[in-house]
PDB file of C-alpha atoms and ligand atoms in Angstrom:
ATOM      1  CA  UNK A   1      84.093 117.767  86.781  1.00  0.00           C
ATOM      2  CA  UNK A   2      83.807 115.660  83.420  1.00  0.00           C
ATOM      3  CA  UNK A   3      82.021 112.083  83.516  1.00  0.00           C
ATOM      4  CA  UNK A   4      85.247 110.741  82.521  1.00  0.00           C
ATOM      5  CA  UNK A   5      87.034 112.285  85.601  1.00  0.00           C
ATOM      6  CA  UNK A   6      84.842 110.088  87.987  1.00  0.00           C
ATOM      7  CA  UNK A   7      86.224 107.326  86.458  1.00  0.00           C
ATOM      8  CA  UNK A   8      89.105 105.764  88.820  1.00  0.00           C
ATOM      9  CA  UNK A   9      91.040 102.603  86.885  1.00  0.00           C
ATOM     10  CA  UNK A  10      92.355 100.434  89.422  1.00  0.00           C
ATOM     11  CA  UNK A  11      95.620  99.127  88.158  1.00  0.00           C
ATOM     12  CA  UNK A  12      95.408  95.634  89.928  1.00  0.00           C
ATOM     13  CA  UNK A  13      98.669  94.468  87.768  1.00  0.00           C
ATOM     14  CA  UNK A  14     102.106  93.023  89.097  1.00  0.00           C
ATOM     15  CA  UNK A  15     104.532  95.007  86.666  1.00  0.00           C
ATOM     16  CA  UNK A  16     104.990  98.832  86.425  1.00  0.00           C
ATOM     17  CA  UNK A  17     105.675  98.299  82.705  1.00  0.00           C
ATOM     18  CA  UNK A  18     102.062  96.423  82.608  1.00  0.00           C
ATOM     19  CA  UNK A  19     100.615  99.672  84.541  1.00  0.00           C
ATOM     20  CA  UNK A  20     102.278 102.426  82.398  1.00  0.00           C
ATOM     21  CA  UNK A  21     100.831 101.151  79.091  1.00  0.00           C
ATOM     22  CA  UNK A  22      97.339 101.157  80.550  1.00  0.00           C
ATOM     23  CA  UNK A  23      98.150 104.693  82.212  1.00  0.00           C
ATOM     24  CA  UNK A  24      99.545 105.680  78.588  1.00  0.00           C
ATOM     25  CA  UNK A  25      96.422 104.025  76.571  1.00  0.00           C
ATOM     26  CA  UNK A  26      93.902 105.186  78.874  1.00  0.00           C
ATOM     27  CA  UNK A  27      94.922 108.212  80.536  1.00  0.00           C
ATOM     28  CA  UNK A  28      93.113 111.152  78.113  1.00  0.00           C
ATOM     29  CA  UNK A  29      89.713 108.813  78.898  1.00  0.00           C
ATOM     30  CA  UNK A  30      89.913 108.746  82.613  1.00  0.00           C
ATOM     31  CA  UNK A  31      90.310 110.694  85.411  1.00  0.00           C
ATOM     32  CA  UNK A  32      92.755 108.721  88.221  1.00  0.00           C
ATOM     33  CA  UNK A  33      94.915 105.452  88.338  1.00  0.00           C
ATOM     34  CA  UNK A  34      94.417 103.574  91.762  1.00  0.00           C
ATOM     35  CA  UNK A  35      98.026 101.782  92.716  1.00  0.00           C
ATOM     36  CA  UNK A  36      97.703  99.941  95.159  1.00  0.00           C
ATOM     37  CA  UNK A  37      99.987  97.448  97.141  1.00  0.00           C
ATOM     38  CA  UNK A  38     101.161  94.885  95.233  1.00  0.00           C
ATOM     39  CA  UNK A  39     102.514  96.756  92.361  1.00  0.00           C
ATOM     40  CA  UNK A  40     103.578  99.694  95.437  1.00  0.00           C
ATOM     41  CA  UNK A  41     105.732  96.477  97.346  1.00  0.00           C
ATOM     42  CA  UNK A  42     106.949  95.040  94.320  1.00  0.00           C
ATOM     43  CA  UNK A  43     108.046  98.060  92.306  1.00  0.00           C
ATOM     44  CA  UNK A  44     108.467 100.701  94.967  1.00  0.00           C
ATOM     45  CA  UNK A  45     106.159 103.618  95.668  1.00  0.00           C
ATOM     46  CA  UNK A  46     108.111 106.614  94.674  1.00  0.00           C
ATOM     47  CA  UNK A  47     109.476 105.014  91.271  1.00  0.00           C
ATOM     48  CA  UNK A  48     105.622 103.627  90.799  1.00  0.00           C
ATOM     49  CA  UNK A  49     103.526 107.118  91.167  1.00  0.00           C
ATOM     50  CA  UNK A  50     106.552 108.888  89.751  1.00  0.00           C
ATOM     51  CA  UNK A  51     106.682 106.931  86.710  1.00  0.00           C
ATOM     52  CA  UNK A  52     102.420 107.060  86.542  1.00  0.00           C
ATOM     53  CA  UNK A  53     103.009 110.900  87.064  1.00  0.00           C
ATOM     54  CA  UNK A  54     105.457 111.551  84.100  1.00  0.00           C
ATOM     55  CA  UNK A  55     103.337 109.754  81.844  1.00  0.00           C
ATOM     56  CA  UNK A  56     100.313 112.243  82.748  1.00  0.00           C
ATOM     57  CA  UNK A  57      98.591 110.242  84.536  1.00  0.00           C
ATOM     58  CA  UNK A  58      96.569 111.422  88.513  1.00  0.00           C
ATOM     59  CA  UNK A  59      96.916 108.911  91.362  1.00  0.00           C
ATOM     60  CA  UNK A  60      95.101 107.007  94.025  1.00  0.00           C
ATOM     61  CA  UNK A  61      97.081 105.896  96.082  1.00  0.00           C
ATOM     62  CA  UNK A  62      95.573 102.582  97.777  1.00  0.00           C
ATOM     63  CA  UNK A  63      98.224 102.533 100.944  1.00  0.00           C
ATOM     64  CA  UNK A  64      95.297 101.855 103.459  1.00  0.00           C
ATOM     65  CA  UNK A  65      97.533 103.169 106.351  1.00  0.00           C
ATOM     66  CA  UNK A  66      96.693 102.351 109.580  1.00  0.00           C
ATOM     67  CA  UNK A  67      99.204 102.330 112.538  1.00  0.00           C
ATOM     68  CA  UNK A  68      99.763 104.927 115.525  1.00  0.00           C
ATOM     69  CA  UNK A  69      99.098 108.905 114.481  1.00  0.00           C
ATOM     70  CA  UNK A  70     102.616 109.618 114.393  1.00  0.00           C
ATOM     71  CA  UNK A  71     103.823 106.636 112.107  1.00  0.00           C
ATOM     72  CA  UNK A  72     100.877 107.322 110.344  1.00  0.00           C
ATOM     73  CA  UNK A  73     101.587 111.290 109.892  1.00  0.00           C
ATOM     74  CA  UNK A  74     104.623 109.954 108.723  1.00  0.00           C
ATOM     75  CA  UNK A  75     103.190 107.995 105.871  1.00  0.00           C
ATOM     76  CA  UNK A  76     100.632 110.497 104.722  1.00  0.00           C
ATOM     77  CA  UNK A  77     103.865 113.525 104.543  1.00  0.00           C
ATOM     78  CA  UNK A  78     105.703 111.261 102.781  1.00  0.00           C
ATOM     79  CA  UNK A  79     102.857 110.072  99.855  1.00  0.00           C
ATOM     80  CA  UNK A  80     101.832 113.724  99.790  1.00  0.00           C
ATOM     81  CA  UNK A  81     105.575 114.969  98.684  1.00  0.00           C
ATOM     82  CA  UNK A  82     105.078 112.050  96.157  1.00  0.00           C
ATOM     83  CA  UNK A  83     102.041 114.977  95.328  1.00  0.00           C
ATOM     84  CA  UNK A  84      99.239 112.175  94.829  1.00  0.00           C
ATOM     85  CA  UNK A  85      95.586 113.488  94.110  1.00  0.00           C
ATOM     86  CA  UNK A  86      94.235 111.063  97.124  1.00  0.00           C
ATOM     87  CA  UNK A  87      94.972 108.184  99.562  1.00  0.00           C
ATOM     88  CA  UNK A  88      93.215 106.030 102.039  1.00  0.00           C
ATOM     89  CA  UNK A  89      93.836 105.179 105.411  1.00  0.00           C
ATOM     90  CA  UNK A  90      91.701 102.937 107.788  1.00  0.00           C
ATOM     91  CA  UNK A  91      88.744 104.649 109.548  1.00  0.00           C
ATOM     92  CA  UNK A  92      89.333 101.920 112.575  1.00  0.00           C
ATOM     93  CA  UNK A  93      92.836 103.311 112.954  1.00  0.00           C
ATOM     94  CA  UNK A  94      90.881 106.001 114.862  1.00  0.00           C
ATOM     95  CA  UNK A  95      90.172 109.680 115.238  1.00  0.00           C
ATOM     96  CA  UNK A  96      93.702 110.892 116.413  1.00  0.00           C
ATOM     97  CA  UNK A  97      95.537 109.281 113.912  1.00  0.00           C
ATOM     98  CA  UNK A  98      93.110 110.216 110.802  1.00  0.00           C
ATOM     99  CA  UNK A  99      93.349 113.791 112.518  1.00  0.00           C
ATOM    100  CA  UNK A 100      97.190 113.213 112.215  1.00  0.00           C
ATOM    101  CA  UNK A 101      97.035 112.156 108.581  1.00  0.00           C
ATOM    102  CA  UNK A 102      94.951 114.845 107.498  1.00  0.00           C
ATOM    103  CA  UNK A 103      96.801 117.131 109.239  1.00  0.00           C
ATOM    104  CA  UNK A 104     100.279 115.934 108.056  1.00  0.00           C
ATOM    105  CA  UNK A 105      99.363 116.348 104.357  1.00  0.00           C
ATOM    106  CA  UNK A 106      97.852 119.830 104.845  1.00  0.00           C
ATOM    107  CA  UNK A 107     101.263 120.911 106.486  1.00  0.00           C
ATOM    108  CA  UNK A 108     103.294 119.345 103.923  1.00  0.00           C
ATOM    109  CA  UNK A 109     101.278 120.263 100.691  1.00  0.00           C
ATOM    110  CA  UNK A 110     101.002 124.008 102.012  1.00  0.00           C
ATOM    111  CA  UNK A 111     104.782 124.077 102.680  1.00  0.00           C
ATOM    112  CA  UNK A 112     105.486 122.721  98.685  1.00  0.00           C
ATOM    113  CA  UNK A 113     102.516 124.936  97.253  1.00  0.00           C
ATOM    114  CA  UNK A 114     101.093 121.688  95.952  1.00  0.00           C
ATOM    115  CA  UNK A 115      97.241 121.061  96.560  1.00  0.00           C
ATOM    116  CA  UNK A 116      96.363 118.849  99.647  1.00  0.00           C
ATOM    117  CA  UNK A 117      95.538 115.255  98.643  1.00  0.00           C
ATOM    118  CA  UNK A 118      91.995 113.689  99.492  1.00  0.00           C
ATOM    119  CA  UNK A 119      92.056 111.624 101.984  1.00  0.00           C
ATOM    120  CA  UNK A 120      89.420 108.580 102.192  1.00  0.00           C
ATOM    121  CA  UNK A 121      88.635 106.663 105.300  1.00  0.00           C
ATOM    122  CA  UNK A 122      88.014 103.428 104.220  1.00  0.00           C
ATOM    123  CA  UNK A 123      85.031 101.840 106.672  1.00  0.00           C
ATOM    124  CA  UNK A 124      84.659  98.337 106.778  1.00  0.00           C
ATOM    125  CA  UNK A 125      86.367  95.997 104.226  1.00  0.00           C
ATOM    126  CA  UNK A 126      83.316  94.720 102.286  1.00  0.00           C
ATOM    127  CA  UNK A 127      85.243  91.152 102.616  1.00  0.00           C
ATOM    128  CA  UNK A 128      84.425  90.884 106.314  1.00  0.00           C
ATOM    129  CA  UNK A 129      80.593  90.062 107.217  1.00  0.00           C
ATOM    130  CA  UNK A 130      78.873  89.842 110.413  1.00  0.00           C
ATOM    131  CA  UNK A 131      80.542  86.255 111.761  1.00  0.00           C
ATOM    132  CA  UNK A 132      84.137  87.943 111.155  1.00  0.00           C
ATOM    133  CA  UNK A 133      82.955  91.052 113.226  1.00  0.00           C
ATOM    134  CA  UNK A 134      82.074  88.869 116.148  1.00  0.00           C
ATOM    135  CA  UNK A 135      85.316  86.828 115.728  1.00  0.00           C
ATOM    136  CA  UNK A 136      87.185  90.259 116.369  1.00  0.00           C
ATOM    137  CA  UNK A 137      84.420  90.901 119.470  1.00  0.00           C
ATOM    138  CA  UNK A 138      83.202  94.115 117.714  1.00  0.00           C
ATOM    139  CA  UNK A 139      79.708  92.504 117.675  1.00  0.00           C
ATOM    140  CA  UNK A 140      78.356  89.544 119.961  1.00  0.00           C
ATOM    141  CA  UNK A 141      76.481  86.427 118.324  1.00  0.00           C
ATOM    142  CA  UNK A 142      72.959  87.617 117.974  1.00  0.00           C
ATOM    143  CA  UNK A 143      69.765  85.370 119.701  1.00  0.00           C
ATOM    144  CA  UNK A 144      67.246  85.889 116.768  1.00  0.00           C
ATOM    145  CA  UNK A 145      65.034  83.126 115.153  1.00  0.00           C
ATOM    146  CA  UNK A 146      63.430  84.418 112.654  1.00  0.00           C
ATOM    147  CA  UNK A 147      65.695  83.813 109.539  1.00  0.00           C
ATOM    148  CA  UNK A 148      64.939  87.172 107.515  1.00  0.00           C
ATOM    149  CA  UNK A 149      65.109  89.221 110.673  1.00  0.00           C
ATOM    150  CA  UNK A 150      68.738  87.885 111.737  1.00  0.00           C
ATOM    151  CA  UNK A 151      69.575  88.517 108.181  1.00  0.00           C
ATOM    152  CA  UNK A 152      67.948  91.864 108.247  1.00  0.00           C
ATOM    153  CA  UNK A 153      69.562  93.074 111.982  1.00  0.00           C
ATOM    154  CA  UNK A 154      72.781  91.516 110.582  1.00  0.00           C
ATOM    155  CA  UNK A 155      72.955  94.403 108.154  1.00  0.00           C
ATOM    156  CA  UNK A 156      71.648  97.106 110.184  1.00  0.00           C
ATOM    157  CA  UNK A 157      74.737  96.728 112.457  1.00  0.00           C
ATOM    158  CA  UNK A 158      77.079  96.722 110.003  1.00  0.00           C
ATOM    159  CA  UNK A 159      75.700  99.682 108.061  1.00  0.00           C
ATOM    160  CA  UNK A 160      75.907 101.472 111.238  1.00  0.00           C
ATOM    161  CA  UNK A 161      79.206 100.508 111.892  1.00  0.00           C
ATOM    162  CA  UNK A 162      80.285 101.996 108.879  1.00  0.00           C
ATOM    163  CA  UNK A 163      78.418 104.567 108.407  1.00  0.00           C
ATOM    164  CA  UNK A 164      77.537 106.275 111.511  1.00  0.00           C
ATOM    165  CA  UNK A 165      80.535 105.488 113.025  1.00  0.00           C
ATOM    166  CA  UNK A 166      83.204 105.399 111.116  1.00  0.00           C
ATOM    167  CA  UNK A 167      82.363 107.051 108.054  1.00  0.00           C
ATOM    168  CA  UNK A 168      81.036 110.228 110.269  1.00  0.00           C
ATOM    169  CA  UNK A 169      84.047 109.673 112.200  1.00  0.00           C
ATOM    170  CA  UNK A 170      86.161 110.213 108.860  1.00  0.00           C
ATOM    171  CA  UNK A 171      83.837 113.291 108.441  1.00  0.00           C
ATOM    172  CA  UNK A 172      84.351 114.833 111.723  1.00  0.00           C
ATOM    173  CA  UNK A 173      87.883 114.204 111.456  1.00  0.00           C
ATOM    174  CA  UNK A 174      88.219 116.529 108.273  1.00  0.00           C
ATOM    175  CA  UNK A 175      89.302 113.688 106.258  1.00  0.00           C
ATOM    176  CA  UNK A 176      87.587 114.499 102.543  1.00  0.00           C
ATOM    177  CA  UNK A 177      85.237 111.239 102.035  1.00  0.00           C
ATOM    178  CA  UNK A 178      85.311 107.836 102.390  1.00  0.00           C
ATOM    179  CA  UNK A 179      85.320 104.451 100.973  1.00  0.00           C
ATOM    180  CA  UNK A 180      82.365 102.641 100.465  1.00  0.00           C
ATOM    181  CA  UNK A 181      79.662  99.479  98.884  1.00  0.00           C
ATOM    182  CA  UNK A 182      77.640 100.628  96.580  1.00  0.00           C
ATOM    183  CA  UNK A 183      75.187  99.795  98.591  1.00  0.00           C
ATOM    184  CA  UNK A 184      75.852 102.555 101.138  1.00  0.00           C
ATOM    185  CA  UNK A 185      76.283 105.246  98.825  1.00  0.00           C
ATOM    186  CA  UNK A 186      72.836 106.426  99.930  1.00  0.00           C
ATOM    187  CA  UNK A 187      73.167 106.019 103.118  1.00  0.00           C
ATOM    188  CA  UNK A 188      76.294 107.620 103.558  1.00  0.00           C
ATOM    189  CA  UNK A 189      74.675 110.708 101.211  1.00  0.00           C
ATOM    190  CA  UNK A 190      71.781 111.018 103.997  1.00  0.00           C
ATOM    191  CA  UNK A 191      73.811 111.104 106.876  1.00  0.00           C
ATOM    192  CA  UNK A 192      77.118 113.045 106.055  1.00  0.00           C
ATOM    193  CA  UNK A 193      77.450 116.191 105.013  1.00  0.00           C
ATOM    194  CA  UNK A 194      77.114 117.092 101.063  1.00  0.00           C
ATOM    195  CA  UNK A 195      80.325 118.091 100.202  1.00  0.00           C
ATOM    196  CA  UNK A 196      81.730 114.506 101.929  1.00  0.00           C
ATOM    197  CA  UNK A 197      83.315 112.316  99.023  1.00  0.00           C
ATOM    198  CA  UNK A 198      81.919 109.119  98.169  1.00  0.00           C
ATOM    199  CA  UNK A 199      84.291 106.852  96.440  1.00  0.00           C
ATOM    200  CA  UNK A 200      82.691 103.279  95.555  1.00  0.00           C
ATOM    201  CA  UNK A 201      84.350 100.020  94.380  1.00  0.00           C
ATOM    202  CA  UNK A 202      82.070  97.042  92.963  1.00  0.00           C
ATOM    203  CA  UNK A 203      80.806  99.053  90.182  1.00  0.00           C
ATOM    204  CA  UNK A 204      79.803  96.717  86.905  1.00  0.00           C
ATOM    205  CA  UNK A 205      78.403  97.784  83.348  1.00  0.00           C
ATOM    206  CA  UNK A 206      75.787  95.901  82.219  1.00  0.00           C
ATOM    207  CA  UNK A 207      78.037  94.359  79.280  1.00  0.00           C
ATOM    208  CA  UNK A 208      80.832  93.588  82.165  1.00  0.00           C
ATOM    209  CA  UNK A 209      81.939  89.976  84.063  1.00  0.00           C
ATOM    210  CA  UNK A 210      80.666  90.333  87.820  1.00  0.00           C
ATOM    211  CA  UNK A 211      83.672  88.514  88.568  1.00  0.00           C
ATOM    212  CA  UNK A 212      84.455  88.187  92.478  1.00  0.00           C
ATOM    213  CA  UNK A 213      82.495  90.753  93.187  1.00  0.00           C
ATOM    214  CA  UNK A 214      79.451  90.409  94.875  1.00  0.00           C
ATOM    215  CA  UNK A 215      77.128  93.509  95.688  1.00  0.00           C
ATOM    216  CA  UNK A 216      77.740  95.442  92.282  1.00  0.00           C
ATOM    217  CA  UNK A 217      75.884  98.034  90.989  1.00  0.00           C
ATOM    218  CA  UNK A 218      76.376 100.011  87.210  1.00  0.00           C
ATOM    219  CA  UNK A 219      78.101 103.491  86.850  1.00  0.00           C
ATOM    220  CA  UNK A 220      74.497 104.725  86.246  1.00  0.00           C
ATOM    221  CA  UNK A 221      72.770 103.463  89.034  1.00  0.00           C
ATOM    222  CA  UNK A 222      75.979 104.492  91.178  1.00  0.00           C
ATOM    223  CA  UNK A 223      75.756 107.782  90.025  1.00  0.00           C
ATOM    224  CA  UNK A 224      72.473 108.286  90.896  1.00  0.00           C
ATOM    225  CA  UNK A 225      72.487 106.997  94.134  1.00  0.00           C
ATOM    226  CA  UNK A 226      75.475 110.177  94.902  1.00  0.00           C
ATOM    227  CA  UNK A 227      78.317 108.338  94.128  1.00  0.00           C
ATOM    228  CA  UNK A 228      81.259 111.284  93.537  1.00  0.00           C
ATOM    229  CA  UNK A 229      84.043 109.099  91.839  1.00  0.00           C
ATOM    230  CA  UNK A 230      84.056 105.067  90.825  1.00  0.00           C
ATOM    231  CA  UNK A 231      86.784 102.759  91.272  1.00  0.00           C
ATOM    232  CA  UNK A 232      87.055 100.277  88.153  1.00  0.00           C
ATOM    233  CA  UNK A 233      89.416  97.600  87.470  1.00  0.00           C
ATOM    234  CA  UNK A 234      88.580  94.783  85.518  1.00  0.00           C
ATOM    235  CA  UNK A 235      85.701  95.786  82.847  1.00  0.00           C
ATOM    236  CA  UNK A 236      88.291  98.891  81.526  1.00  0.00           C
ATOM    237  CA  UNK A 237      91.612  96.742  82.298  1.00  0.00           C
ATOM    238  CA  UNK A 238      90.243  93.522  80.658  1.00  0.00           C
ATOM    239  CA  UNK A 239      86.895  94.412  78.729  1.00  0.00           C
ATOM    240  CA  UNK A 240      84.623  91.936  77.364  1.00  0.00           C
ATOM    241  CA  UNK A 241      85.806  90.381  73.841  1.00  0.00           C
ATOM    242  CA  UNK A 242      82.884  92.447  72.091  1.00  0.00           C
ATOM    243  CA  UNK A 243      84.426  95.744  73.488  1.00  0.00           C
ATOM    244  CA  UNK A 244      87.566  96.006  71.374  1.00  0.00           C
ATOM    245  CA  UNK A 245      89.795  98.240  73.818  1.00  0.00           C
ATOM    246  CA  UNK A 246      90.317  99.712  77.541  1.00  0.00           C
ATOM    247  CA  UNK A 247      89.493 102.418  75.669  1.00  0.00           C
ATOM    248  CA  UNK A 248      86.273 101.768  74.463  1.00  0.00           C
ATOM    249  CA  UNK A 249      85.408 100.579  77.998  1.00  0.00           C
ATOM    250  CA  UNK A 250      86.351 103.712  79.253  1.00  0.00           C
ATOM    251  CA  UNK A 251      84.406 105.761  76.926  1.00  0.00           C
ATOM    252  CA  UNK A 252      81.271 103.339  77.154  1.00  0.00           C
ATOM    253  CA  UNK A 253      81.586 104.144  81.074  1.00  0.00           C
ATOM    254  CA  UNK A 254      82.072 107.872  80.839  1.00  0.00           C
ATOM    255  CA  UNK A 255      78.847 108.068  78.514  1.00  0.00           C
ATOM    256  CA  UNK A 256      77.329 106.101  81.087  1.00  0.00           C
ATOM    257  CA  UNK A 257      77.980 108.294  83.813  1.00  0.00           C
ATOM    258  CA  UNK A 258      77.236 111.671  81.397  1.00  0.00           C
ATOM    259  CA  UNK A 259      73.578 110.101  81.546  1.00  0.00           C
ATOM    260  CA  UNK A 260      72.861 109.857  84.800  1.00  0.00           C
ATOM    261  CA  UNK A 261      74.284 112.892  86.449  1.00  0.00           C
TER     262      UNK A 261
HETATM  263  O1  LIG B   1      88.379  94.724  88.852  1.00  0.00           O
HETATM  264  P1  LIG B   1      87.455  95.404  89.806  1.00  0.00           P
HETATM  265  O2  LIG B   1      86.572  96.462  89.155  1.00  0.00           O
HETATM  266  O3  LIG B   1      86.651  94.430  90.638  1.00  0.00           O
HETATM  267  O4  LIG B   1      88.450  96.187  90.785  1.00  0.00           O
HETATM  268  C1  LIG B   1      88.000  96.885  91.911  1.00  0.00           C
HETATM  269  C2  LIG B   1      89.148  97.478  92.681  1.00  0.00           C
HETATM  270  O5  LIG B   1      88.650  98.036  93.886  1.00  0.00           O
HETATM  271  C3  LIG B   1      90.225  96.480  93.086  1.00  0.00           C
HETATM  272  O6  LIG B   1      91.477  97.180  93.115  1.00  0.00           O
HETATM  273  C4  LIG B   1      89.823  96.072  94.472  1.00  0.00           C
HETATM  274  O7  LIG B   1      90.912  95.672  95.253  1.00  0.00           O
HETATM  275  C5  LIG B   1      89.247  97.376  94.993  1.00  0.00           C
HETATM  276  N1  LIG B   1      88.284  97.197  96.079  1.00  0.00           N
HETATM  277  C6  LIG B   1      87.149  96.423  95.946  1.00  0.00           C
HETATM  278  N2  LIG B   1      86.293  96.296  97.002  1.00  0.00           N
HETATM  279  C7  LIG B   1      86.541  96.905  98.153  1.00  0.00           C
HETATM  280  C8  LIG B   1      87.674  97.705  98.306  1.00  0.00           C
HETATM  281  C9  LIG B   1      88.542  97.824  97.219  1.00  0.00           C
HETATM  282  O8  LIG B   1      86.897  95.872  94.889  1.00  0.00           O
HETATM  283  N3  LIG B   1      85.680  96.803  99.142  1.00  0.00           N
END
């Protein structure tokens, strides 16, 4: 695999025409377009990847399914005749229906002699924290006094929600890697199996706005911590004034990546 093919552009846009000229400007410079669902509700899925497709560009779909196995198995036969390279679904969904999902799109690709799409399990949305995982009475409040240790036994319990539950429950499922923090690429490196995708949001260049995001790391540091492919949006869609293009982002970033692998 290139550096460049690492490189994911999310195309967080409301108009397919907005999408297709960044899928037509940046497409020989990257290696997948993540859709995910506003443009998908407002524009409609199959004319969305189809239109992404004919212009040459690979897909992500960013469905996040999560529902019972067989409406899920449903979904994931359906986006894999729409012959995406990978989609998501949610690891809490649970074991049968990611087993459904995967096995769904291996049926379906094998009957149209397409290849099988990755599937990602995506863990825990980085947007929830400890408080929201008590409100949904995953965790209980914890008793602990000492400031740095609450903070500190906060993020064990997450990290081991996501990681050696869900994201080994993604694994043992057959799904083909999961979603994750940069801050758990290592984590999830050391406890899954090699060949088990990491796929990582929150990734900023050094010359890039942090934006909303808050835990970011660069493509370099990413990449050495075992990151296999990086999801980026905003510092390729909407560069910095002294980067003149997408394009230059995208090359700056690919560079980036050729460096540290
Ligand atoms: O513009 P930016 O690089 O922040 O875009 C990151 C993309 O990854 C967005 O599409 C965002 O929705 C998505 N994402 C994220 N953090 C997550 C999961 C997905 O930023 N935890």
């Amino acid at each position: 695999m290139e550096a460049k093919d690492r490189i994911i552009v999310a195309l967080d846009v409301d108009s397919l025409d907005k999408a297709l000229k960044l899928v037509e400007e940046l497409n020989p410079y990257v290696g997948l377009f993540k859709v995910g669902l506003e443009l998908l509700t407002s524009e409609g899925s199959p004319k969305v990847v189809q239109t992404i497709q004919e212009a040459g560009g690979k897909i992500f779909y960013d469905g996040k399914f999560k529902d019972i196995p067989n409406t899920v198995a449903g979904a994931a036969r359906a986006v894999t005749r729409l012959d995406v390279q990978m989609f998501n679904v949610h690891c809490l969904g649970g074991s049968a229906m990611m087993k459904a999902a995967q096995q769904a799109a291996e049926e379906i690709s094998k009957t149209q002699g397409t290849s099988c799409p990755l599937i990602l399990g995506v863990t825990i949305l980085t947007s929830l924290d400890y408080g929201d995982l008590v409100e949904l009475g995953i965790y209980d409040e914890l008793n602990i006094a000492d400031p740095e240790e609450l903070v500190q036994v906060k993020r064990d319990r997450i990290e081991r929600l996501a990681i050696k539950h869900l994201a080994w429950l993604a694994q043992e499922n057959g799904l083909a890697g999961a979603i994750s923090s940069p801050q758990e690429i290592r984590a999830i490196r050391n406890y899954c199996q090699p060949e088990f995708l990491v796929v990582t949001p929150g990734v900023r260049p050094k010359w890039a706005a942090v934006g909303d995001q808050k835990r970011v790391m660069t493509p370099g540091e990413a990449i050495k911590a075992g990151v296999d492919y990086l999801v980026i949006g905003r510092p390729i869609t909407k560069p910095p004034e002294e980067i003149s293009s997408p394009v230059e982002a995208a090359k700056l970033i690919a560079e980036e990546i050729a460096a540290a692998i």
